[in-house]
Amino acid sequence: MTGGAVNMKTYNVGLIGGGFMGKAHSLAYAGMPMFFWPAPAIPVRHTFCDVTEELARSGAERYGFAHYTTDWREIVDNPEIDIVDISTPNNLHCEIAVAAAKAGKHIMCEKPIATTTEDALRMVNAVKKAGVKNQLAFNYRRVPAVVLAKKFIDEGAIGDIVTYRGSYMAGGDTTSPMGWRQKKDIAGYGTLGDIGTHALDLARYLCGEISSVNAMLKTFVPKRPLFPGSADLHDVENDDEVSVSMKFKSGAIGSLQASGNAWGRNNYISFELYGTKGAILFRYDRRDELQVFFSSDEADRQGFRTISTGGPVHPYGNGLWPIDGIGIGYGELKIIECYDFIKSIAEDTPSVPDFYQGYVICRICDAIAESSETGEWVDTDYTE
Amino acid sequence: MTGGAVNMKTYNVGLIGGGFMGKAHSLAYAGMPMFFWPAPAIPVRHTFCDVTEELARSGAERYGFAHYTTDWREIVDNPEIDIVDISTPNNLHCEIAVAAAKAGKHIMCEKPIATTTEDALRMVNAVKKAGVKNQLAFNYRRVPAVVLAKKFIDEGAIGDIVTYRGSYMAGGDTTSPMGWRQKKDIAGYGTLGDIGTHALDLARYLCGEISSVNAMLKTFVPKRPLFPGSADLHDVENDDEVSVSMKFKSGAIGSLQASGNAWGRNNYISFELYGTKGAILFRYDRRDELQVFFSSDEADRQGFRTISTGGPVHPYGNGLWPIDGIGIGYGELKIIECYDFIKSIAEDTPSVPDFYQGYVICRICDAIAESSETGEWVDTDYTE
Amino acid sequence: MTGGAVNMKTYNVGLIGGGFMGKAHSLAYAGMPMFFWPAPAIPVRHTFCDVTEELARSGAERYGFAHYTTDWREIVDNPEIDIVDISTPNNLHCEIAVAAAKAGKHIMCEKPIATTTEDALRMVNAVKKAGVKNQLAFNYRRVPAVVLAKKFIDEGAIGDIVTYRGSYMAGGDTTSPMGWRQKKDIAGYGTLGDIGTHALDLARYLCGEISSVNAMLKTFVPKRPLFPGSADLHDVENDDEVSVSMKFKSGAIGSLQASGNAWGRNNYISFELYGTKGAILFRYDRRDELQVFFSSDEADRQGFRTISTGGPVHPYGNGLWPIDGIGIGYGELKIIECYDFIKSIAEDTPSVPDFYQGYVICRICDAIAESSETGEWVDTDYTE
Amino acid sequence: MTGGAVNMKTYNVGLIGGGFMGKAHSLAYAGMPMFFWPAPAIPVRHTFCDVTEELARSGAERYGFAHYTTDWREIVDNPEIDIVDISTPNNLHCEIAVAAAKAGKHIMCEKPIATTTEDALRMVNAVKKAGVKNQLAFNYRRVPAVVLAKKFIDEGAIGDIVTYRGSYMAGGDTTSPMGWRQKKDIAGYGTLGDIGTHALDLARYLCGEISSVNAMLKTFVPKRPLFPGSADLHDVENDDEVSVSMKFKSGAIGSLQASGNAWGRNNYISFELYGTKGAILFRYDRRDELQVFFSSDEADRQGFRTISTGGPVHPYGNGLWPIDGIGIGYGELKIIECYDFIKSIAEDTPSVPDFYQGYVICRICDAIAESSETGEWVDTDYTE
């Protein structure tokens, strides 16, 4: 029996934040080399940071980190750390990211990029100046079926896109308690920032630049309890319902809805996309499938093909499970995201989507909010 | 063996137009008493009108009418005729309907009501003055599953409606030839008038009055051949793509898309409707089902219920097929429509939806067109 | 205005039985020429027969027949009648059919053909001797999607069939009352005869001859009330659950289940069919679709195609609704069946499926029952 | 910054086999505490074994093990090792398991348990004698939706089960090369052993003991190439198609199909289950859902409920992702399996399913094979 010598390049990761995303990212770091082998490099779970000593200590044990701290600056300042992973609430992204960039760390940051467009721009400038890799966790564009959709679009198999209908529906429970996502200073936008940004990222990924928007932002549930069942109601400070009409630079049009009021829908991300030669349908609860219609098919054999995307010919197919239909979940999705990030560092290629893309989404969110106020169509000007 | 004495009240029908709708309405008149028995009255296929002698004669034989004519005025003027059925292209609706109303005939008219709002208003005034029953063929609101949706909404089972997403997607083939529906003087609006009006009728039926709209009307295919394969291209004179943001009087918001460019979608009518207590989903290709989510269900048993609407407890269940799951098609749908119309005459109750509702839809279409021009939100003022 | 001269060939129909099937067949006779035009001939609803004077008289009015009677012999003996339509309970099929054949009438008969194989054979011999057209109403093989499946199989697009899984699931309510279908002398087999025979017809239509079976027939609900809610329970005399393993002559294997105990399933007919080059899936509640997998598709574009079968390129497409997605129901299905039957008379071609096919199904049912008794595989010997 | 002291109980794992299952199990050991926290104990990836030095060394690095070896006996003999994980081809299970049991190791073993029933029995006796925990990796019974199905059955919400229809469909490509699964001495049964055993485990888990079977085992593809595209064809030594009729001890009946010839189906596991009070449907490609019909629902609200099983009220809901709809894949499924196994060790409760259950499945497989030979129904006698 032999001790396992590590022969591959490794990157030490400092992860900040032990919530839903801390868990997801930890799994990704652990699992990535198991799937994508030989790995471009192996991420090593070095230091974990959470807000209390107890959370930090137990989090390190839970998530498999060798060290822990309650001060994120210890991570940023540690020369052993190669990657800073920001899985905190939105309002902390900017300060941490700017500091990490200055310290020369590569950065994986959860979405949305920041609570304000100004902060987003500061982050963009910081990473540009530092020349570090920076990736924003719009993970849904990495679902193999979504990547396959992009491939068909890029191949021209669907023709020119005419119409796009996107949605991200969730929630419904008007009595569910306040969280930090309902507070403007911590979250920025509400449903728009949380899930609407994912939907916008998908729309841009597939259809290209959005040139103008007309939108409605609503807060249908203006007060929520602090705790489940509590009679003590607090003001919700941001939107819970988003409806957007879009014009793309290409000439295509689209609509997009993000809802925090959709009973029965659970993380329901969907798009329909119609082009001059075909059409594509996707829904995340059928994440191992893409439905594609090719008008070039013979007349008696035309129909949406439900393509199972788990096989080796499909995006990431050589890294994921070896048998089609075995199925991926959120864990595998975050593993894919981690793989692409680590690869972009190891191979010194651009991380996608980067902070700049997150900043553009911020600009679009602002345009959406402005349109909701004025009723006007608002151009989405991306110039810095 | 005994000759069949007709004991029930009968109404003589004069049907004008032998296309798709002439066929559908003929089947409805023949089949209605077979389904809904005892029938409120029996419609008798008396006279059929089409544009040429040959079409009129063979149409009468095909559709089971005792007489035929090439002059619709003979129908309007015939004192034996009780009901005038207008299944012509849109531009003829107004003249025929006004004449039929003056002659005291009850009128079944295909949608959209007319090519202009002015004509629609003339029709409304004519039937009001004459006191005749008048029904517009927005048949999709009569799908039993849609009526069940309305029942749940009216019962309050879904709570207050928050968001509505409607669509009517069709077409795709950019080389399909011109028809009368692409000519402004015959059809009025294009995709908006043809299928968008159905989608608007569903939205209003389920969610109530629309108070304002912001919309895009597009013509993505500006030229089409006169015949399949012809190189001789003609200008398309109206829209083929419609995207509408809506505000309802109730405070709910919504979006609606109608497309003539949707490869792979075939008469694809759908809606998603989210309320404070539940949600409802419908798609016409699953027309024997309604999906409903009740938040009042126990936590471990919550989920969209796929309710099969073919049974006797469901709308029109005593008249349709006696076994759930036997399934209805467009034929049965038109039979339901015919039943409601004949019943409204026999029982002297309002026909629904009537010409006034068709006129309101015209007003909304005009608001949609105006918004598409100006980019502004346009109030939909229904005052005559 | 001109009286409609009938110029086409007509056949006078005498219809016996005013239940579910009497209604369906009446609609079919009325609607067939509306759909399939020019019609091969026009069926005329001449005489209707039901068990009481009142049912016969009102049925004639309801279903649009010129005459009525309570004695089916008056139909068989009437020289004006061309077609006898047998829509009675199963036990009457044989006597009527034999008499009708002797009288030289063409015969449309509901399924199953008879309550015993002996009766079925008598019917086969009678129509053979008389040389009259005879069709058995296994209507589900006429669903356009099923015909499309057959086309793909015959073209070799699926390769050699390996495995077939069929089901026809219904029922569930153990308290639903006795009907004639639960009585052996009126119905013959229970669930096997009622819906199992449809499933067997589909299996043979698609996969060819069945060479042997191993089966279970069960009666899970041995007693049922005579009326809903009644405490007076009577013995159910035949099966309510059928499970069959099959070997086809081709070498393929299969299974088939028919259930009267399937809560939540409503007339749920389905099949899955796997061949050496592809696969086909069908379910009747999605009757406007066929799902087909072609292994010849490129690797990154393989997937079940959901082919919408409502268009003109598909079976019966020129006769049905002119727009794909408009959708068919049971009414349209029976219109298709009527069309094929009338056409076989007018063109003097074989009616399909004929009484002989119904007799073969009887033989297979007997083999199923024998296997259920003995536990053995039983060859299905079709020799008369 | 503090070094992470491990405070929890740990178990050292020795994993043998670096294929598909080695990868899946490694992810499970790494991820389990991230999901289920506080974990019952933390599995530590101690030693990895594969057949060559290079595979063993790189596998250790890839899967995160501290040591590696090419001799599984070093794992069995190492006193530091608590758990032996057998992820090898089937023919090695018995020897390793018996040795591991003798050495007092707890054992996680992939399915099927062994290539022969005799070996399975040896394994059962060895672990019984040693008193070690032993679990067989029938992971599909751990899908939360399947556990929810079991809960509803156990609660009586479905009533007495009447009929069960199970399937596990895969494959299709007749030119795909030979693997060890097609060799009798390495795999034992073919499709029956590989995926049929999963389907049998689900049937027994949900419906209880199987008392007798009638079955067909077929080899539709008798020769396969050794390498993709090779013309050198070798004999397939076991079955590729399985069809089973079953009688359960409860009186229910069922059918089950497992196919290696099902084009278009990818790891397609499904069941339909009908009881006297309701019904349950499941398909693995919709693994985050269970469809349940309760006959106790009000008549106008009856329908299959599509229950999204990702929420905290559902099985394993407190350990999996915190938001319903985020979705699980095979990774999360193996993490659940690992959790239950580690918990059974830490809390000294029975591991489920254990080797004995695997042995019972072997007996049923033998009965299936015997029935396929003789055509007879064969009792499945579980007595050792």
Coordinates of N, CA, C and O in Angstrom, one line a residue, chain C residues 158 161-167 169 172 174 214-216 218 220 241-247 251-257 259 261-265 268 270 272 274-279 281 283 293 295 302 304 371-372 374-377, chain D residues 158 161-167 169 172 174 214-216 218 220 241-247 251-257 259 261-265 268 270 272 274-279 281 283 293 295 302 304 371-372 374-377:
Chain C
I158 N -38.1 1.1 -38.4 CA -37.9 0.6 -37.0 C -37.1 -0.7 -37.0 O -36.7 -1.1 -36.0
I161 N -39.1 -5.9 -35.2 CA -39.7 -5.6 -33.9 C -39.1 -6.6 -32.9 O -39.1 -7.8 -33.2
V162 N -38.7 -6.1 -31.8 CA -38.1 -7.0 -30.7 C -39.1 -7.2 -29.6 O -39.4 -8.3 -29.2
T163 N -39.6 -6.1 -29.1 CA -40.4 -6.1 -27.9 C -41.6 -5.2 -28.1 O -41.5 -4.0 -28.6
Y164 N -42.8 -5.6 -27.6 CA -44.0 -4.8 -27.6 C -44.6 -4.8 -26.2 O -44.7 -5.8 -25.6
R165 N -44.9 -3.6 -25.7 CA -45.6 -3.5 -24.4 C -46.9 -2.7 -24.6 O -46.8 -1.5 -24.9
G166 N -48.0 -3.3 -24.5 CA -49.3 -2.7 -24.7 C -50.1 -2.6 -23.4 O -49.9 -3.4 -22.5
S167 N -50.9 -1.6 -23.3 CA -51.8 -1.5 -22.1 C -53.1 -0.8 -22.5 O -53.1 0.0 -23.4
M169 N -55.7 0.7 -19.8 CA -56.0 0.8 -18.4 C -57.2 1.7 -18.2 O -57.3 2.8 -18.8
G172 N -61.2 1.5 -11.8 CA -60.7 1.8 -10.5 C -61.7 1.8 -9.4 O -61.5 1.3 -8.3
T174 N -64.3 0.5 -7.3 CA -64.8 -0.8 -6.9 C -66.2 -0.8 -6.5 O -66.8 -1.8 -6.4
N214 N -49.2 -16.6 -22.5 CA -49.3 -17.0 -21.1 C -50.0 -15.9 -20.4 O -49.6 -14.7 -20.5
A215 N -51.0 -16.2 -19.6 CA -51.8 -15.1 -19.1 C -52.4 -15.3 -17.7 O -52.5 -16.4 -17.2
M216 N -52.8 -14.2 -17.2 CA -53.6 -14.2 -15.9 C -54.9 -13.4 -16.2 O -54.9 -12.3 -16.6
K218 N -58.1 -12.2 -13.9 CA -58.5 -12.0 -12.5 C -59.8 -11.3 -12.3 O -60.1 -10.5 -13.2
F220 N -60.8 -9.0 -9.5 CA -60.5 -8.4 -8.2 C -61.7 -7.9 -7.4 O -61.6 -7.7 -6.2
E241 N -59.4 -7.9 -14.8 CA -57.9 -7.7 -14.9 C -57.3 -8.7 -15.8 O -57.5 -9.9 -15.6
V242 N -56.5 -8.2 -16.7 CA -55.9 -9.1 -17.7 C -54.4 -8.8 -17.8 O -54.0 -7.7 -18.0
S243 N -53.6 -9.9 -17.7 CA -52.2 -9.7 -18.0 C -51.7 -10.8 -18.9 O -51.9 -12.0 -18.6
V244 N -51.1 -10.4 -20.0 CA -50.7 -11.4 -21.0 C -49.3 -11.3 -21.4 O -48.8 -10.2 -21.7
S245 N -48.6 -12.4 -21.4 CA -47.3 -12.5 -22.1 C -47.5 -13.1 -23.5 O -48.2 -14.0 -23.6
M246 N -46.8 -12.5 -24.5 CA -47.1 -13.0 -25.8 C -45.8 -13.3 -26.5 O -44.8 -12.7 -26.3
K247 N -45.9 -14.3 -27.4 CA -44.8 -14.6 -28.4 C -45.5 -14.4 -29.8 O -46.5 -14.9 -30.1
G251 N -41.0 -13.8 -33.9 CA -39.9 -13.9 -33.0 C -39.9 -12.8 -31.9 O -39.2 -13.0 -30.9
A252 N -40.6 -11.8 -32.1 CA -40.7 -10.7 -31.1 C -41.5 -11.3 -29.9 O -42.3 -12.2 -30.0
I253 N -41.3 -10.6 -28.8 CA -42.1 -10.9 -27.6 C -42.8 -9.7 -27.1 O -42.6 -8.6 -27.6
G254 N -43.8 -9.9 -26.3 CA -44.6 -8.8 -25.8 C -45.3 -9.1 -24.6 O -45.5 -10.2 -24.1
S255 N -45.8 -8.0 -24.0 CA -46.7 -8.1 -22.9 C -47.9 -7.1 -23.1 O -47.7 -6.1 -23.8
L256 N -49.0 -7.4 -22.5 CA -50.2 -6.6 -22.7 C -51.0 -6.7 -21.4 O -51.1 -7.8 -20.8
Q257 N -51.4 -5.6 -21.0 CA -52.2 -5.5 -19.8 C -53.5 -4.7 -20.0 O -53.5 -3.6 -20.6
S259 N -56.9 -3.4 -17.8 CA -57.3 -3.4 -16.4 C -58.6 -2.6 -16.2 O -58.8 -1.6 -16.9
N261 N -59.3 -1.9 -13.1 CA -59.0 -1.5 -11.7 C -58.0 -0.4 -11.6 O -57.3 -0.2 -10.6
A262 N -57.8 0.4 -12.7 CA -56.7 1.4 -12.7 C -57.2 2.8 -12.4 O -57.5 3.6 -13.3
W263 N -57.3 3.1 -11.1 CA -57.6 4.4 -10.7 C -56.8 5.5 -11.4 O -55.5 5.3 -11.5
G264 N -57.4 6.5 -11.9 CA -56.6 7.6 -12.5 C -56.4 7.5 -13.9 O -56.0 8.4 -14.6
R265 N -56.6 6.3 -14.4 CA -56.4 6.0 -15.9 C -57.8 6.1 -16.5 O -58.7 5.4 -16.1
Y268 N -57.1 4.7 -21.0 CA -55.7 4.8 -21.2 C -55.1 3.7 -22.1 O -54.8 2.6 -21.6
S270 N -52.1 2.5 -24.5 CA -50.7 2.8 -24.8 C -50.0 1.7 -25.4 O -50.3 0.5 -25.2
E272 N -45.7 0.7 -26.4 CA -44.2 0.9 -26.6 C -43.8 -0.2 -27.5 O -44.1 -1.4 -27.2
Y274 N -40.3 -1.6 -29.6 CA -38.9 -1.4 -29.8 C -38.4 -2.4 -31.0 O -38.7 -3.6 -30.9
G275 N -37.7 -1.8 -31.9 CA -37.2 -2.6 -33.0 C -35.7 -2.5 -33.1 O -35.1 -1.8 -32.3
T276 N -35.2 -3.2 -34.1 CA -33.7 -3.2 -34.2 C -33.1 -1.9 -34.7 O -31.9 -1.6 -34.7
K277 N -34.0 -1.0 -35.3 CA -33.5 0.3 -35.8 C -34.2 1.5 -35.1 O -33.8 2.6 -35.5
G278 N -35.1 1.3 -34.3 CA -35.8 2.4 -33.7 C -36.9 2.0 -32.7 O -37.0 0.8 -32.3
A279 N -37.7 2.9 -32.3 CA -38.7 2.6 -31.4 C -39.9 3.6 -31.6 O -39.8 4.7 -32.1
L281 N -43.6 5.1 -29.6 CA -44.4 5.2 -28.4 C -45.7 5.8 -28.7 O -45.7 6.8 -29.5
R283 N -49.7 6.9 -26.8 CA -50.7 6.9 -25.8 C -51.9 7.7 -26.3 O -51.8 8.8 -26.8
F293 N -38.4 7.1 -32.6 CA -37.0 7.2 -32.5 C -36.4 6.5 -33.7 O -36.6 5.3 -33.9
S295 N -32.8 5.3 -35.1 CA -31.4 5.2 -34.8 C -30.5 5.7 -35.9 O -29.3 5.9 -35.7
Q302 N -30.2 12.5 -32.0 CA -31.1 11.4 -31.7 C -32.0 11.7 -30.6 O -31.6 12.3 -29.6
F304 N -36.5 10.8 -29.3 CA -37.8 10.5 -29.8 C -38.4 11.8 -30.4 O -38.3 12.9 -29.8
S371 N -54.9 -20.4 -20.6 CA -53.6 -20.3 -20.0 C -53.8 -19.8 -18.5 O -53.1 -20.3 -17.6
S372 N -54.7 -18.9 -18.3 CA -55.0 -18.5 -16.9 C -55.4 -19.6 -16.0 O -55.1 -19.7 -14.9
T374 N -54.6 -23.0 -16.6 CA -53.6 -24.0 -16.5 C -52.2 -23.5 -16.1 O -51.4 -24.3 -15.7
G375 N -52.0 -22.3 -16.3 CA -50.6 -21.7 -16.1 C -49.7 -22.0 -17.3 O -48.5 -21.6 -17.3
E376 N -50.1 -22.7 -18.3 CA -49.3 -23.1 -19.4 C -49.3 -22.0 -20.5 O -50.2 -21.3 -20.6
W377 N -48.3 -22.0 -21.3 CA -48.3 -21.3 -22.6 C -49.3 -22.0 -23.5 O -49.2 -23.3 -23.6
Chain D
I158 N -53.2 4.2 -0.8 CA -53.4 3.6 -2.2 C -54.3 2.4 -2.1 O -54.8 1.8 -3.0
I161 N -52.7 -3.1 -3.1 CA -52.2 -3.1 -4.5 C -52.8 -4.2 -5.3 O -52.9 -5.4 -4.8
V162 N -53.3 -3.9 -6.5 CA -53.9 -4.8 -7.4 C -52.9 -5.2 -8.5 O -52.7 -6.4 -8.8
T163 N -52.3 -4.2 -9.1 CA -51.5 -4.5 -10.3 C -50.2 -3.6 -10.2 O -50.3 -2.4 -9.9
Y164 N -49.1 -4.2 -10.7 CA -47.9 -3.5 -10.7 C -47.3 -3.7 -12.1 O -47.2 -4.8 -12.6
R165 N -46.8 -2.6 -12.8 CA -46.2 -2.7 -14.1 C -44.8 -2.0 -14.0 O -44.8 -0.8 -13.8
G166 N -43.8 -2.8 -14.0 CA -42.5 -2.2 -13.9 C -41.7 -2.4 -15.2 O -41.9 -3.3 -15.9
S167 N -40.8 -1.4 -15.4 CA -39.9 -1.6 -16.6 C -38.5 -1.0 -16.3 O -38.4 0.0 -15.5
M169 N -35.8 -0.1 -19.2 CA -35.5 -0.2 -20.6 C -34.2 0.6 -20.9 O -34.0 1.7 -20.5
G172 N -30.3 -0.7 -27.2 CA -30.8 -0.6 -28.5 C -29.8 -0.8 -29.6 O -30.0 -1.4 -30.6
T174 N -27.4 -2.5 -31.5 CA -27.0 -3.9 -31.7 C -25.5 -4.1 -32.1 O -25.0 -5.2 -32.1
N214 N -43.6 -16.3 -14.2 CA -43.5 -16.9 -15.5 C -42.8 -15.9 -16.4 O -43.1 -14.7 -16.4
A215 N -41.8 -16.4 -17.1 CA -40.9 -15.4 -17.7 C -40.3 -15.9 -19.1 O -40.3 -17.0 -19.4
M216 N -39.8 -14.9 -19.8 CA -39.0 -15.1 -21.0 C -37.7 -14.4 -20.9 O -37.7 -13.2 -20.6
K218 N -34.4 -13.7 -23.3 CA -34.1 -13.8 -24.7 C -32.7 -13.2 -24.9 O -32.3 -12.3 -24.2
F220 N -31.5 -11.4 -28.1 CA -31.8 -10.9 -29.4 C -30.6 -10.6 -30.3 O -30.6 -10.7 -31.5
E241 N -32.8 -9.5 -23.0 CA -34.3 -9.1 -22.9 C -35.0 -10.0 -21.9 O -34.8 -11.2 -22.0
V242 N -35.7 -9.3 -21.0 CA -36.4 -10.0 -19.9 C -37.8 -9.6 -19.8 O -38.1 -8.4 -19.8
S243 N -38.7 -10.6 -19.8 CA -40.1 -10.3 -19.6 C -40.7 -11.2 -18.6 O -40.6 -12.4 -18.7
V244 N -41.2 -10.7 -17.5 CA -41.7 -11.5 -16.4 C -43.1 -11.1 -16.0 O -43.5 -10.0 -15.9
S245 N -43.9 -12.2 -15.8 CA -45.2 -12.1 -15.2 C -45.0 -12.5 -13.7 O -44.3 -13.5 -13.5
M246 N -45.6 -11.8 -12.8 CA -45.4 -12.1 -11.4 C -46.7 -12.2 -10.6 O -47.7 -11.5 -10.9
K247 N -46.7 -13.1 -9.7 CA -47.7 -13.1 -8.6 C -47.1 -12.8 -7.3 O -46.1 -13.3 -7.0
G251 N -51.5 -11.3 -3.3 CA -52.6 -11.5 -4.2 C -52.5 -10.6 -5.4 O -53.2 -10.8 -6.4
A252 N -51.7 -9.5 -5.3 CA -51.5 -8.7 -6.5 C -50.8 -9.4 -7.6 O -50.1 -10.4 -7.4
I253 N -51.0 -8.9 -8.8 CA -50.3 -9.4 -10.0 C -49.4 -8.3 -10.6 O -49.6 -7.2 -10.3
G254 N -48.5 -8.8 -11.4 CA -47.6 -7.7 -12.0 C -46.9 -8.2 -13.2 O -46.8 -9.4 -13.5
S255 N -46.3 -7.3 -13.9 CA -45.4 -7.6 -15.0 C -44.2 -6.7 -14.9 O -44.2 -5.6 -14.3
L256 N -43.1 -7.2 -15.5 CA -41.9 -6.5 -15.4 C -41.1 -6.8 -16.6 O -41.0 -7.9 -17.1
Q257 N -40.5 -5.7 -17.2 CA -39.7 -5.9 -18.4 C -38.4 -5.2 -18.2 O -38.4 -4.0 -17.8
S259 N -34.9 -4.5 -20.6 CA -34.5 -4.6 -22.0 C -33.2 -4.0 -22.2 O -32.9 -2.9 -21.8
N261 N -32.5 -3.8 -25.5 CA -32.7 -3.5 -26.9 C -33.7 -2.4 -27.1 O -34.3 -2.3 -28.2
A262 N -33.7 -1.5 -26.2 CA -34.8 -0.4 -26.3 C -34.2 0.9 -26.8 O -33.8 1.8 -26.0
W263 N -34.1 1.0 -28.1 CA -33.7 2.3 -28.7 C -34.4 3.5 -28.1 O -35.7 3.4 -28.0
G264 N -33.7 4.5 -27.8 CA -34.4 5.7 -27.4 C -34.6 5.8 -25.9 O -34.9 6.9 -25.4
R265 N -34.5 4.7 -25.2 CA -34.7 4.7 -23.8 C -33.3 4.7 -23.2 O -32.5 3.8 -23.5
Y268 N -34.1 4.0 -18.5 CA -35.5 4.3 -18.3 C -36.2 3.3 -17.3 O -36.6 2.2 -17.7
S270 N -39.2 2.6 -14.8 CA -40.6 3.1 -14.5 C -41.4 2.1 -13.8 O -41.1 0.9 -13.8
E272 N -45.8 1.6 -12.7 CA -47.2 2.0 -12.5 C -47.7 1.0 -11.5 O -47.5 -0.2 -11.6
Y274 N -51.3 0.2 -9.2 CA -52.7 0.5 -9.0 C -53.2 -0.2 -7.8 O -53.0 -1.4 -7.6
G275 N -53.8 0.5 -6.9 CA -54.4 -0.1 -5.7 C -55.9 0.1 -5.6 O -56.5 0.8 -6.5
T276 N -56.5 -0.4 -4.6 CA -58.0 -0.2 -4.5 C -58.4 1.2 -4.1 O -59.6 1.5 -4.3
K277 N -57.5 2.0 -3.7 CA -57.9 3.4 -3.4 C -57.1 4.5 -4.2 O -57.3 5.7 -4.0
G278 N -56.2 4.0 -5.0 CA -55.4 5.1 -5.8 C -54.4 4.4 -6.6 O -54.4 3.2 -6.9
A279 N -53.5 5.2 -7.1 CA -52.5 4.7 -8.1 C -51.3 5.6 -8.0 O -51.3 6.8 -7.5
L281 N -47.5 6.5 -10.1 CA -46.7 6.4 -11.3 C -45.3 7.0 -11.1 O -45.2 8.1 -10.4
R283 N -41.3 7.5 -13.1 CA -40.3 7.3 -14.1 C -39.0 8.0 -13.7 O -39.1 9.2 -13.4
F293 N -52.5 9.3 -7.5 CA -53.9 9.5 -7.6 C -54.6 9.0 -6.3 O -54.4 7.9 -5.9
S295 N -58.2 8.3 -4.7 CA -59.6 8.3 -5.1 C -60.5 9.0 -4.0 O -61.6 9.3 -4.3
Q302 N -60.3 15.3 -8.8 CA -59.5 14.1 -8.9 C -58.5 14.1 -10.1 O -58.9 14.6 -11.2
F304 N -54.2 12.7 -11.2 CA -52.8 12.4 -10.7 C -52.2 13.7 -10.2 O -52.1 14.7 -11.0
S371 N -38.2 -20.7 -15.5 CA -39.5 -20.5 -16.2 C -39.3 -20.3 -17.7 O -40.0 -20.8 -18.5
S372 N -38.2 -19.5 -18.0 CA -38.0 -19.3 -19.4 C -37.6 -20.6 -20.2 O -38.0 -20.7 -21.3
T374 N -38.7 -23.7 -19.2 CA -39.8 -24.7 -19.1 C -41.1 -24.2 -19.6 O -42.0 -25.0 -19.9
G375 N -41.3 -22.9 -19.5 CA -42.6 -22.3 -19.8 C -43.5 -22.3 -18.7 O -44.6 -21.8 -18.7
E376 N -43.1 -23.0 -17.6 CA -44.0 -23.1 -16.4 C -43.9 -21.9 -15.5 O -42.9 -21.2 -15.5
W377 N -44.9 -21.7 -14.7 CA -44.8 -20.8 -13.5 C -43.9 -21.5 -12.5 O -44.0 -22.7 -12.2

